[in-house]
Each structure stands twice: as C-alpha cells, then as structure tokens.
mmCIF file of C-alpha atoms in Angstrom:
data_model
loop_
_atom_site.group_PDB
_atom_site.id
_atom_site.type_symbol
_atom_site.label_atom_id
_atom_site.label_comp_id
_atom_site.label_asym_id
_atom_site.label_seq_id
_atom_site.Cartn_x
_atom_site.Cartn_y
_atom_site.Cartn_z
ATOM 1 C CA UNK A 30 -14.919 -9.293 -1.925
ATOM 2 C CA UNK A 31 -13.673 -12.732 -3.309
ATOM 3 C CA UNK A 32 -10.835 -14.311 -5.054
ATOM 4 C CA UNK A 33 -7.607 -14.057 -6.618
ATOM 5 C CA UNK A 34 -9.298 -14.636 -10.060
ATOM 6 C CA UNK A 35 -11.723 -11.682 -9.464
ATOM 7 C CA UNK A 36 -9.060 -9.069 -8.803
ATOM 8 C CA UNK A 37 -6.436 -9.912 -11.014
ATOM 9 C CA UNK A 38 -8.634 -10.472 -14.016
ATOM 10 C CA UNK A 39 -10.548 -7.310 -13.256
ATOM 11 C CA UNK A 40 -7.328 -5.362 -13.240
ATOM 12 C CA UNK A 41 -6.467 -6.850 -16.634
ATOM 13 C CA UNK A 42 -9.558 -5.730 -18.420
ATOM 14 C CA UNK A 43 -10.047 -2.297 -16.587
ATOM 15 C CA UNK A 44 -8.315 0.337 -14.434
ATOM 16 C CA UNK A 45 -9.092 -0.505 -10.883
ATOM 17 C CA UNK A 46 -9.063 2.532 -8.528
ATOM 18 C CA UNK A 47 -7.412 2.025 -5.231
ATOM 19 C CA UNK A 48 -7.719 4.505 -2.104
ATOM 20 C CA UNK A 49 -5.377 7.163 -0.824
ATOM 21 C CA UNK A 50 -3.440 7.799 2.358
ATOM 22 C CA UNK A 51 -4.177 6.269 5.708
ATOM 23 C CA UNK A 52 -1.296 7.471 7.776
ATOM 24 C CA UNK A 53 -1.642 11.284 6.948
ATOM 25 C CA UNK A 54 -5.538 10.828 7.153
ATOM 26 C CA UNK A 55 -5.190 9.686 10.681
ATOM 27 C CA UNK A 56 -3.128 12.632 11.566
ATOM 28 C CA UNK A 57 -5.695 14.889 10.513
ATOM 29 C CA UNK A 58 -7.829 13.158 13.235
ATOM 30 C CA UNK A 59 -5.228 13.533 15.925
ATOM 31 C CA UNK A 60 -2.822 10.734 15.582
ATOM 32 C CA UNK A 61 0.434 12.030 16.993
ATOM 33 C CA UNK A 62 3.887 11.426 15.488
ATOM 34 C CA UNK A 63 5.639 8.607 17.183
ATOM 35 C CA UNK A 64 2.320 6.806 18.128
ATOM 36 C CA UNK A 65 1.273 3.564 16.802
ATOM 37 C CA UNK A 66 -1.397 3.789 13.976
ATOM 38 C CA UNK A 67 -2.448 0.291 14.068
ATOM 39 C CA UNK A 68 -3.488 0.554 17.773
ATOM 40 C CA UNK A 69 -6.410 2.746 16.378
ATOM 41 C CA UNK A 70 -7.837 -0.290 15.040
ATOM 42 C CA UNK A 71 -8.989 -1.083 18.484
ATOM 43 C CA UNK A 72 -8.873 2.297 20.308
ATOM 44 C CA UNK A 73 -10.524 4.535 17.452
ATOM 45 C CA UNK A 74 -12.170 2.029 15.103
ATOM 46 C CA UNK A 75 -14.747 4.427 14.156
ATOM 47 C CA UNK A 76 -12.320 6.937 12.795
ATOM 48 C CA UNK A 77 -10.522 4.154 10.788
ATOM 49 C CA UNK A 78 -13.992 3.162 9.566
ATOM 50 C CA UNK A 79 -14.951 6.667 8.617
ATOM 51 C CA UNK A 80 -11.791 7.004 6.399
ATOM 52 C CA UNK A 81 -12.486 3.861 4.515
ATOM 53 C CA UNK A 82 -16.054 4.936 4.019
ATOM 54 C CA UNK A 83 -14.884 8.137 2.640
ATOM 55 C CA UNK A 84 -12.703 6.537 0.114
ATOM 56 C CA UNK A 85 -15.372 4.145 -0.991
ATOM 57 C CA UNK A 86 -17.852 7.012 -1.483
ATOM 58 C CA UNK A 87 -15.211 8.822 -3.440
ATOM 59 C CA UNK A 88 -14.920 5.745 -5.918
ATOM 60 C CA UNK A 89 -12.292 3.269 -4.527
ATOM 61 C CA UNK A 90 -12.723 -0.180 -5.524
ATOM 62 C CA UNK A 91 -9.780 -1.478 -3.496
ATOM 63 C CA UNK A 92 -9.283 -0.242 0.186
ATOM 64 C CA UNK A 93 -6.065 -0.731 2.168
ATOM 65 C CA UNK A 94 -6.208 -1.667 5.839
ATOM 66 C CA UNK A 95 -4.620 0.272 8.639
ATOM 67 C CA UNK A 96 -2.046 -2.290 9.186
ATOM 68 C CA UNK A 97 1.155 -0.898 7.349
ATOM 69 C CA UNK A 98 3.392 -1.296 10.508
ATOM 70 C CA UNK A 99 1.524 -4.431 11.818
ATOM 71 C CA UNK A 100 4.399 -6.938 11.618
ATOM 72 C CA UNK A 101 5.820 -8.191 14.867
ATOM 73 C CA UNK A 102 9.153 -6.483 14.391
ATOM 74 C CA UNK A 103 7.603 -3.092 13.673
ATOM 75 C CA UNK A 104 5.119 -3.531 16.606
ATOM 76 C CA UNK A 105 7.929 -4.445 19.056
ATOM 77 C CA UNK A 106 9.138 -0.736 18.872
ATOM 78 C CA UNK A 107 5.755 0.256 20.500
ATOM 79 C CA UNK A 108 5.907 -2.612 22.947
ATOM 80 C CA UNK A 109 2.979 -4.286 21.051
ATOM 81 C CA UNK A 110 4.770 -7.150 19.521
ATOM 82 C CA UNK A 111 2.365 -9.684 21.124
ATOM 83 C CA UNK A 112 -0.779 -8.167 19.499
ATOM 84 C CA UNK A 113 0.104 -8.719 15.729
ATOM 85 C CA UNK A 114 -2.972 -11.051 15.298
ATOM 86 C CA UNK A 115 -5.299 -8.745 17.248
ATOM 87 C CA UNK A 116 -4.458 -5.555 15.481
ATOM 88 C CA UNK A 117 -4.273 -6.920 11.942
ATOM 89 C CA UNK A 118 -7.556 -8.755 12.330
ATOM 90 C CA UNK A 119 -9.242 -5.856 13.622
ATOM 91 C CA UNK A 120 -7.982 -3.709 10.712
ATOM 92 C CA UNK A 121 -9.285 -6.156 8.266
ATOM 93 C CA UNK A 122 -12.798 -6.455 9.918
ATOM 94 C CA UNK A 123 -13.119 -2.771 9.861
ATOM 95 C CA UNK A 124 -12.127 -2.526 6.187
ATOM 96 C CA UNK A 125 -14.400 -5.641 5.409
ATOM 97 C CA UNK A 126 -17.358 -3.998 7.075
ATOM 98 C CA UNK A 127 -17.109 -0.902 4.757
ATOM 99 C CA UNK A 128 -16.116 -2.823 1.715
ATOM 100 C CA UNK A 129 -19.066 -5.321 1.683
ATOM 101 C CA UNK A 130 -19.373 -7.145 -1.383
ATOM 102 C CA UNK A 131 -18.622 -4.056 -3.740
ATOM 103 C CA UNK A 132 -14.913 -3.378 -2.803
ATOM 104 C CA UNK A 133 -11.710 -5.538 -2.392
ATOM 105 C CA UNK A 134 -10.026 -5.372 0.961
ATOM 106 C CA UNK A 135 -6.147 -5.246 0.702
ATOM 107 C CA UNK A 136 -4.020 -5.979 3.753
ATOM 108 C CA UNK A 137 -1.393 -3.302 3.929
ATOM 109 C CA UNK A 138 2.086 -4.716 4.889
ATOM 110 C CA UNK A 139 5.003 -2.487 4.894
ATOM 111 C CA UNK A 140 8.770 -3.087 5.891
ATOM 112 C CA UNK A 141 9.936 -4.541 9.164
ATOM 113 C CA UNK A 142 12.096 -1.416 9.946
ATOM 114 C CA UNK A 143 15.106 -3.792 10.098
ATOM 115 C CA UNK A 144 18.044 -4.492 7.615
ATOM 116 C CA UNK A 145 18.537 -7.920 6.473
ATOM 117 C CA UNK A 146 22.057 -9.434 6.416
ATOM 118 C CA UNK A 147 24.610 -8.440 5.514
ATOM 119 C CA UNK A 148 23.786 -4.881 6.104
ATOM 120 C CA UNK A 149 21.934 -5.907 9.396
ATOM 121 C CA UNK A 150 21.409 -8.976 11.577
ATOM 122 C CA UNK A 151 18.149 -10.113 10.373
ATOM 123 C CA UNK A 152 18.163 -13.238 8.375
ATOM 124 C CA UNK A 153 15.936 -13.929 5.266
ATOM 125 C CA UNK A 154 14.269 -16.629 6.990
ATOM 126 C CA UNK A 155 13.503 -14.500 10.164
ATOM 127 C CA UNK A 156 12.204 -11.842 7.780
ATOM 128 C CA UNK A 157 9.833 -14.486 6.045
ATOM 129 C CA UNK A 158 8.371 -15.627 9.423
ATOM 130 C CA UNK A 159 7.869 -12.052 10.553
ATOM 131 C CA UNK A 160 5.773 -11.320 7.498
ATOM 132 C CA UNK A 161 4.037 -14.736 7.299
ATOM 133 C CA UNK A 162 2.577 -14.038 10.887
ATOM 134 C CA UNK A 163 1.076 -10.807 9.787
ATOM 135 C CA UNK A 164 -0.313 -12.021 6.413
ATOM 136 C CA UNK A 165 -1.902 -15.122 7.767
ATOM 137 C CA UNK A 166 -3.558 -13.174 10.528
ATOM 138 C CA UNK A 167 -4.967 -10.921 7.840
ATOM 139 C CA UNK A 168 -6.001 -13.598 5.360
ATOM 140 C CA UNK A 169 -7.843 -15.411 8.119
ATOM 141 C CA UNK A 170 -9.772 -12.378 9.029
ATOM 142 C CA UNK A 171 -11.099 -12.085 5.293
ATOM 143 C CA UNK A 172 -8.633 -9.961 3.375
ATOM 144 C CA UNK A 173 -8.929 -10.404 -0.377
ATOM 145 C CA UNK A 174 -5.413 -8.986 -1.397
ATOM 146 C CA UNK A 175 -2.067 -8.791 0.213
ATOM 147 C CA UNK A 176 -0.468 -5.388 -0.542
ATOM 148 C CA UNK A 177 3.284 -5.354 0.204
ATOM 149 C CA UNK A 178 4.147 -1.677 -0.079
ATOM 150 C CA UNK A 179 6.878 1.014 0.352
ATOM 151 C CA UNK A 180 9.810 -1.466 0.282
ATOM 152 C CA UNK A 181 13.230 -0.316 -0.614
ATOM 153 C CA UNK A 182 15.267 -3.451 -0.406
ATOM 154 C CA UNK A 183 14.729 -6.036 -2.926
ATOM 155 C CA UNK A 184 15.602 -8.910 -0.627
ATOM 156 C CA UNK A 185 13.189 -7.787 2.144
ATOM 157 C CA UNK A 186 10.434 -7.360 -0.455
ATOM 158 C CA UNK A 187 11.207 -11.072 -1.577
ATOM 159 C CA UNK A 188 11.038 -12.195 2.010
ATOM 160 C CA UNK A 189 7.666 -10.402 2.317
ATOM 161 C CA UNK A 190 6.379 -11.927 -1.047
ATOM 162 C CA UNK A 191 7.577 -15.279 -0.011
ATOM 163 C CA UNK A 192 5.302 -15.120 3.078
ATOM 164 C CA UNK A 193 2.452 -13.579 1.475
ATOM 165 C CA UNK A 194 2.317 -16.131 -1.188
ATOM 166 C CA UNK A 195 1.539 -18.987 1.023
ATOM 167 C CA UNK A 196 -1.765 -17.454 1.989
ATOM 168 C CA UNK A 197 -3.083 -18.205 -1.578
ATOM 169 C CA UNK A 198 -4.242 -14.598 -2.066
ATOM 170 C CA UNK A 199 -2.904 -12.285 -4.778
ATOM 171 C CA UNK A 200 0.046 -10.577 -3.660
ATOM 172 C CA UNK A 201 0.971 -7.147 -4.980
ATOM 173 C CA UNK A 202 4.306 -5.606 -4.229
ATOM 174 C CA UNK A 203 5.277 -1.879 -4.742
ATOM 175 C CA UNK A 204 8.405 -0.172 -3.950
ATOM 176 C CA UNK A 205 9.283 3.496 -2.842
ATOM 177 C CA UNK A 206 11.511 5.232 -5.331
ATOM 178 C CA UNK A 207 13.304 8.774 -4.583
ATOM 179 C CA UNK A 208 14.256 11.564 -6.990
ATOM 180 C CA UNK A 209 17.320 9.714 -8.194
ATOM 181 C CA UNK A 210 15.128 7.088 -9.868
ATOM 182 C CA UNK A 211 15.982 4.310 -7.476
ATOM 183 C CA UNK A 212 14.987 3.057 -4.112
ATOM 184 C CA UNK A 213 16.852 4.111 -0.836
ATOM 185 C CA UNK A 214 18.819 0.801 -1.244
ATOM 186 C CA UNK A 215 19.601 1.522 -4.899
ATOM 187 C CA UNK A 216 17.087 -0.628 -6.704
ATOM 188 C CA UNK A 217 16.037 0.335 -10.228
ATOM 189 C CA UNK A 218 12.516 0.299 -11.477
ATOM 190 C CA UNK A 219 13.475 -2.153 -14.072
ATOM 191 C CA UNK A 220 15.175 -4.607 -11.595
ATOM 192 C CA UNK A 221 12.120 -4.234 -9.122
ATOM 193 C CA UNK A 222 9.614 -5.007 -11.905
ATOM 194 C CA UNK A 223 11.500 -7.996 -13.416
ATOM 195 C CA UNK A 224 12.664 -9.736 -10.124
ATOM 196 C CA UNK A 225 9.487 -9.347 -8.234
ATOM 197 C CA UNK A 226 7.447 -10.626 -11.117
ATOM 198 C CA UNK A 227 9.762 -13.453 -11.531
ATOM 199 C CA UNK A 228 9.450 -14.284 -7.790
ATOM 200 C CA UNK A 229 5.530 -14.715 -7.983
ATOM 201 C CA UNK A 230 4.114 -11.245 -7.410
ATOM 202 C CA UNK A 231 0.481 -10.924 -8.933
ATOM 203 C CA UNK A 232 1.310 -7.236 -9.650
ATOM 204 C CA UNK A 233 4.194 -4.966 -9.124
ATOM 205 C CA UNK A 234 4.542 -1.187 -8.972
ATOM 206 C CA UNK A 235 5.701 2.120 -7.116
ATOM 207 C CA UNK A 236 4.083 3.776 -4.080
ATOM 208 C CA UNK A 237 5.143 6.790 -1.928
ATOM 209 C CA UNK A 238 8.408 8.520 -2.038
ATOM 210 C CA UNK A 239 7.595 10.772 -5.173
ATOM 211 C CA UNK A 240 4.690 12.881 -6.478
ATOM 212 C CA UNK A 241 2.615 12.141 -9.524
ATOM 213 C CA UNK A 242 5.059 13.553 -12.273
ATOM 214 C CA UNK A 243 8.121 11.736 -11.034
ATOM 215 C CA UNK A 244 6.173 8.413 -10.308
ATOM 216 C CA UNK A 245 5.077 8.593 -13.965
ATOM 217 C CA UNK A 246 8.540 8.167 -15.114
ATOM 218 C CA UNK A 247 9.235 5.287 -12.724
ATOM 219 C CA UNK A 248 6.124 3.456 -13.910
ATOM 220 C CA UNK A 249 7.036 3.960 -17.540
ATOM 221 C CA UNK A 250 10.256 1.840 -16.783
ATOM 222 C CA UNK A 251 8.694 -0.648 -14.712
ATOM 223 C CA UNK A 252 6.133 -1.166 -17.745
ATOM 224 C CA UNK A 253 8.926 -1.663 -20.173
ATOM 225 C CA UNK A 254 10.140 -4.515 -17.933
ATOM 226 C CA UNK A 255 6.987 -6.594 -17.349
ATOM 227 C CA UNK A 256 3.595 -7.543 -18.656
ATOM 228 C CA UNK A 257 2.555 -8.059 -15.218
ATOM 229 C CA UNK A 258 -0.330 -6.000 -13.545
ATOM 230 C CA UNK A 259 1.210 -2.618 -12.702
ATOM 231 C CA UNK A 260 0.334 -0.360 -9.682
ATOM 232 C CA UNK A 261 0.947 3.315 -9.014
ATOM 233 C CA UNK A 262 0.208 5.169 -5.851
ATOM 234 C CA UNK A 263 2.265 8.331 -5.655
ATOM 235 C CA UNK A 264 2.153 11.015 -2.837
ATOM 236 C CA UNK A 265 -0.004 13.927 -3.647
ATOM 237 C CA UNK A 266 3.110 15.939 -4.502
ATOM 238 C CA UNK A 267 5.713 17.044 -2.162
ATOM 239 C CA UNK A 268 5.286 17.817 1.538
ATOM 240 C CA UNK A 269 5.592 21.324 2.794
ATOM 241 C CA UNK A 270 5.283 22.949 6.271
ATOM 242 C CA UNK A 271 2.875 25.747 6.366
ATOM 243 C CA UNK A 272 2.003 27.339 9.743
ATOM 244 C CA UNK A 273 3.260 24.189 11.604
ATOM 245 C CA UNK A 274 1.231 21.836 9.533
ATOM 246 C CA UNK A 275 2.423 19.450 6.747
ATOM 247 C CA UNK A 276 0.626 19.932 3.280
ATOM 248 C CA UNK A 277 1.031 18.025 0.103
ATOM 249 C CA UNK A 278 1.097 20.385 -3.102
ATOM 250 C CA UNK A 279 -0.645 18.216 -5.706
ATOM 251 C CA UNK A 280 -4.261 19.269 -6.070
ATOM 252 C CA UNK A 281 -7.162 16.801 -6.922
ATOM 253 C CA UNK A 282 -6.870 18.028 -10.545
ATOM 254 C CA UNK A 283 -3.355 17.062 -10.610
ATOM 255 C CA UNK A 284 -3.856 13.679 -9.337
ATOM 256 C CA UNK A 285 -6.634 13.185 -11.790
ATOM 257 C CA UNK A 286 -4.357 14.247 -14.689
ATOM 258 C CA UNK A 287 -1.855 11.738 -13.351
ATOM 259 C CA UNK A 288 -4.488 8.890 -13.335
ATOM 260 C CA UNK A 289 -5.248 9.498 -16.939
ATOM 261 C CA UNK A 290 -1.577 9.512 -18.035
ATOM 262 C CA UNK A 291 -1.076 6.369 -15.888
ATOM 263 C CA UNK A 292 -3.901 4.590 -17.647
ATOM 264 C CA UNK A 293 -2.496 5.640 -21.008
ATOM 265 C CA UNK A 294 0.758 3.685 -20.261
ATOM 266 C CA UNK A 295 -0.796 0.632 -19.151
ATOM 267 C CA UNK A 296 -1.209 1.063 -15.410
ATOM 268 C CA UNK A 297 -3.868 -1.482 -14.114
ATOM 269 C CA UNK A 298 -4.292 -0.218 -10.540
ATOM 270 C CA UNK A 299 -4.042 3.439 -9.577
ATOM 271 C CA UNK A 300 -4.495 5.266 -6.178
ATOM 272 C CA UNK A 301 -2.377 7.483 -3.820
ATOM 273 C CA UNK A 302 -0.128 7.498 -1.053
ATOM 274 C CA UNK A 303 0.916 10.203 1.587
ATOM 275 C CA UNK A 304 -1.281 13.432 1.351
ATOM 276 C CA UNK A 305 -3.907 11.709 -0.927
ATOM 277 C CA UNK A 306 -7.363 12.492 0.423
ATOM 278 C CA UNK A 307 -10.796 11.137 -0.593
ATOM 279 C CA UNK A 308 -11.102 14.608 -2.557
ATOM 280 C CA UNK A 309 -8.207 13.457 -4.769
ATOM 281 C CA UNK A 310 -9.514 9.966 -5.240
ATOM 282 C CA UNK A 311 -12.851 11.524 -6.127
ATOM 283 C CA UNK A 312 -11.268 13.631 -8.949
ATOM 284 C CA UNK A 313 -9.398 10.542 -10.182
ATOM 285 C CA UNK A 314 -12.531 8.421 -10.273
ATOM 286 C CA UNK A 315 -14.536 11.179 -12.165
ATOM 287 C CA UNK A 316 -11.748 11.642 -14.712
ATOM 288 C CA UNK A 317 -11.222 7.916 -15.293
ATOM 289 C CA UNK A 318 -14.935 7.477 -15.888
ATOM 290 C CA UNK A 319 -15.007 10.028 -18.801
ATOM 291 C CA UNK A 320 -11.667 8.963 -20.321
#
C-alpha cells in the first residue's frame, strides 16, 4: 500500500485491525505437522490467497504473509535454505494481489530456531545476515511493513530488527510471553517495550503464547513503558484437543471484547494469532466500528 509515513501515522490516529492466524488456518486446509508452510506459497498459492482474502473481507487492514519461518536457518531444516528469496517473494506477491491499494502487506518474520551466543553457537552478526536476506527479499517484492513476531530472546529480536531497519520499511516487533508474564527466555514486557523501542522499532507488542485475557495484562505493562505504537495479537484462547483436533477456546465475541479493552488502554494495532479465524476478525472489526 505505501510508505512508512502512511502506516505509522495511520496507527497513531486510529486503531488498525490486523489479521489472524496463518499457520492454524493452513492446517485446516490440510497442511500436515512437520511440513514447511512457506512451500505452499508456490505449491498451493490459491489456498494462501483465499486465507488472505477471507481476512480482508472480514475487515483486516494489515495482512501478514505466509513467511513466518522463511529465513535461511529455519528453511534449512526442510532442506529449502536455497529458496529464501523465491518463497518469501511468492508470499508477498500473493498477499499484495489480495491487498491491492486498500490494505497493508506485512512480511511475517519469525525466529531463526537457533540460540545466539553464549547459549548457542549463532553469533549476533550471523543472525543479522540471516534475517537481512529474508527482509530484503520481501521488501523488494513490495511489502509495506516488516513484522518481526513471536520472539522470546531480546538479542535475537534486536538482530532481526537491526536487519529489518536496513530495508527502510517500518519495522514492528512483537514478543511471545507465557503465563509467568515473561518470554521463554525470561524477558519482561517492560524490558521488551523499552529496549526494542530504543533499538529503533516503529512499534512493539505481544503476540502468540497467551489468550486475550492474559495478553491484555502484558500489553498494559508494555504501554506503561513506551509511547511507541503498540501491537496486540493474542491466540484465540488456549488450545485443546477434541476428537483428535486442536481447537482454541476463545469465541469471536471474546476476541471482540478484547479488541475494545485493548483499544481502551491505547493499543494501536490489534489482531490475532494461533486459532484466530476470519470469523474472530469480523467480530473484532464490527465491535471496533461501533465503539
């Protein structure tokens, strides 16, 4: 859709609705556990396109590409490390076609799947190079926003942010918190908000990990620590296995109520993560439009 000025300034003046899950939606179309979701950008593009289209029809103004695990280190685990550019650009092209001039396209970039030194053997510079390859491929294909999401380690988030900023696109960074109120690597909401804002993120927030009620508490802490654009994308509740199928227990009305509460505490961009469907997003859009 456009430029850094457009998306950042829009989010400062009104709540912008993002989309919901991609991974769990792909699973409903037959993506099997352990298979590479990004490969569907070239093998099942019409399915990916239909998911984007459903979110746009529901009211999403930002749609996220099917590229969460599209960095080289992650793709290497599927033997696809040499297809970073192809798979990421295909993901952006699909989303761009659906978004047209009415919605923003955010390239989804998730963690590398490796630990940085000293916990692991990945250096900070190697992590930057890994994310830079993905970010630039997506930027060249026409993405409007870099969305770094579901990070748990602050240093890896900073490596991804350092790479993404070089594209010149607005860079949003969200971390995944658990029921203890911190990320898996022990990062607090306040620390995440402060450090990522200071490091140059255009917006910060929380996604995945928790349902709407718990995410609201995390976001309140983040809002107290930054005046930056704030992003909230909780899971649609907690996953439960029923008759062999994983379902999430938050209803569309639950998520709609969350959207209103998030707006009240100053969240600028609202959406959903795992288990969130177009029906959830539609309920959120309707509620936000009347409150």
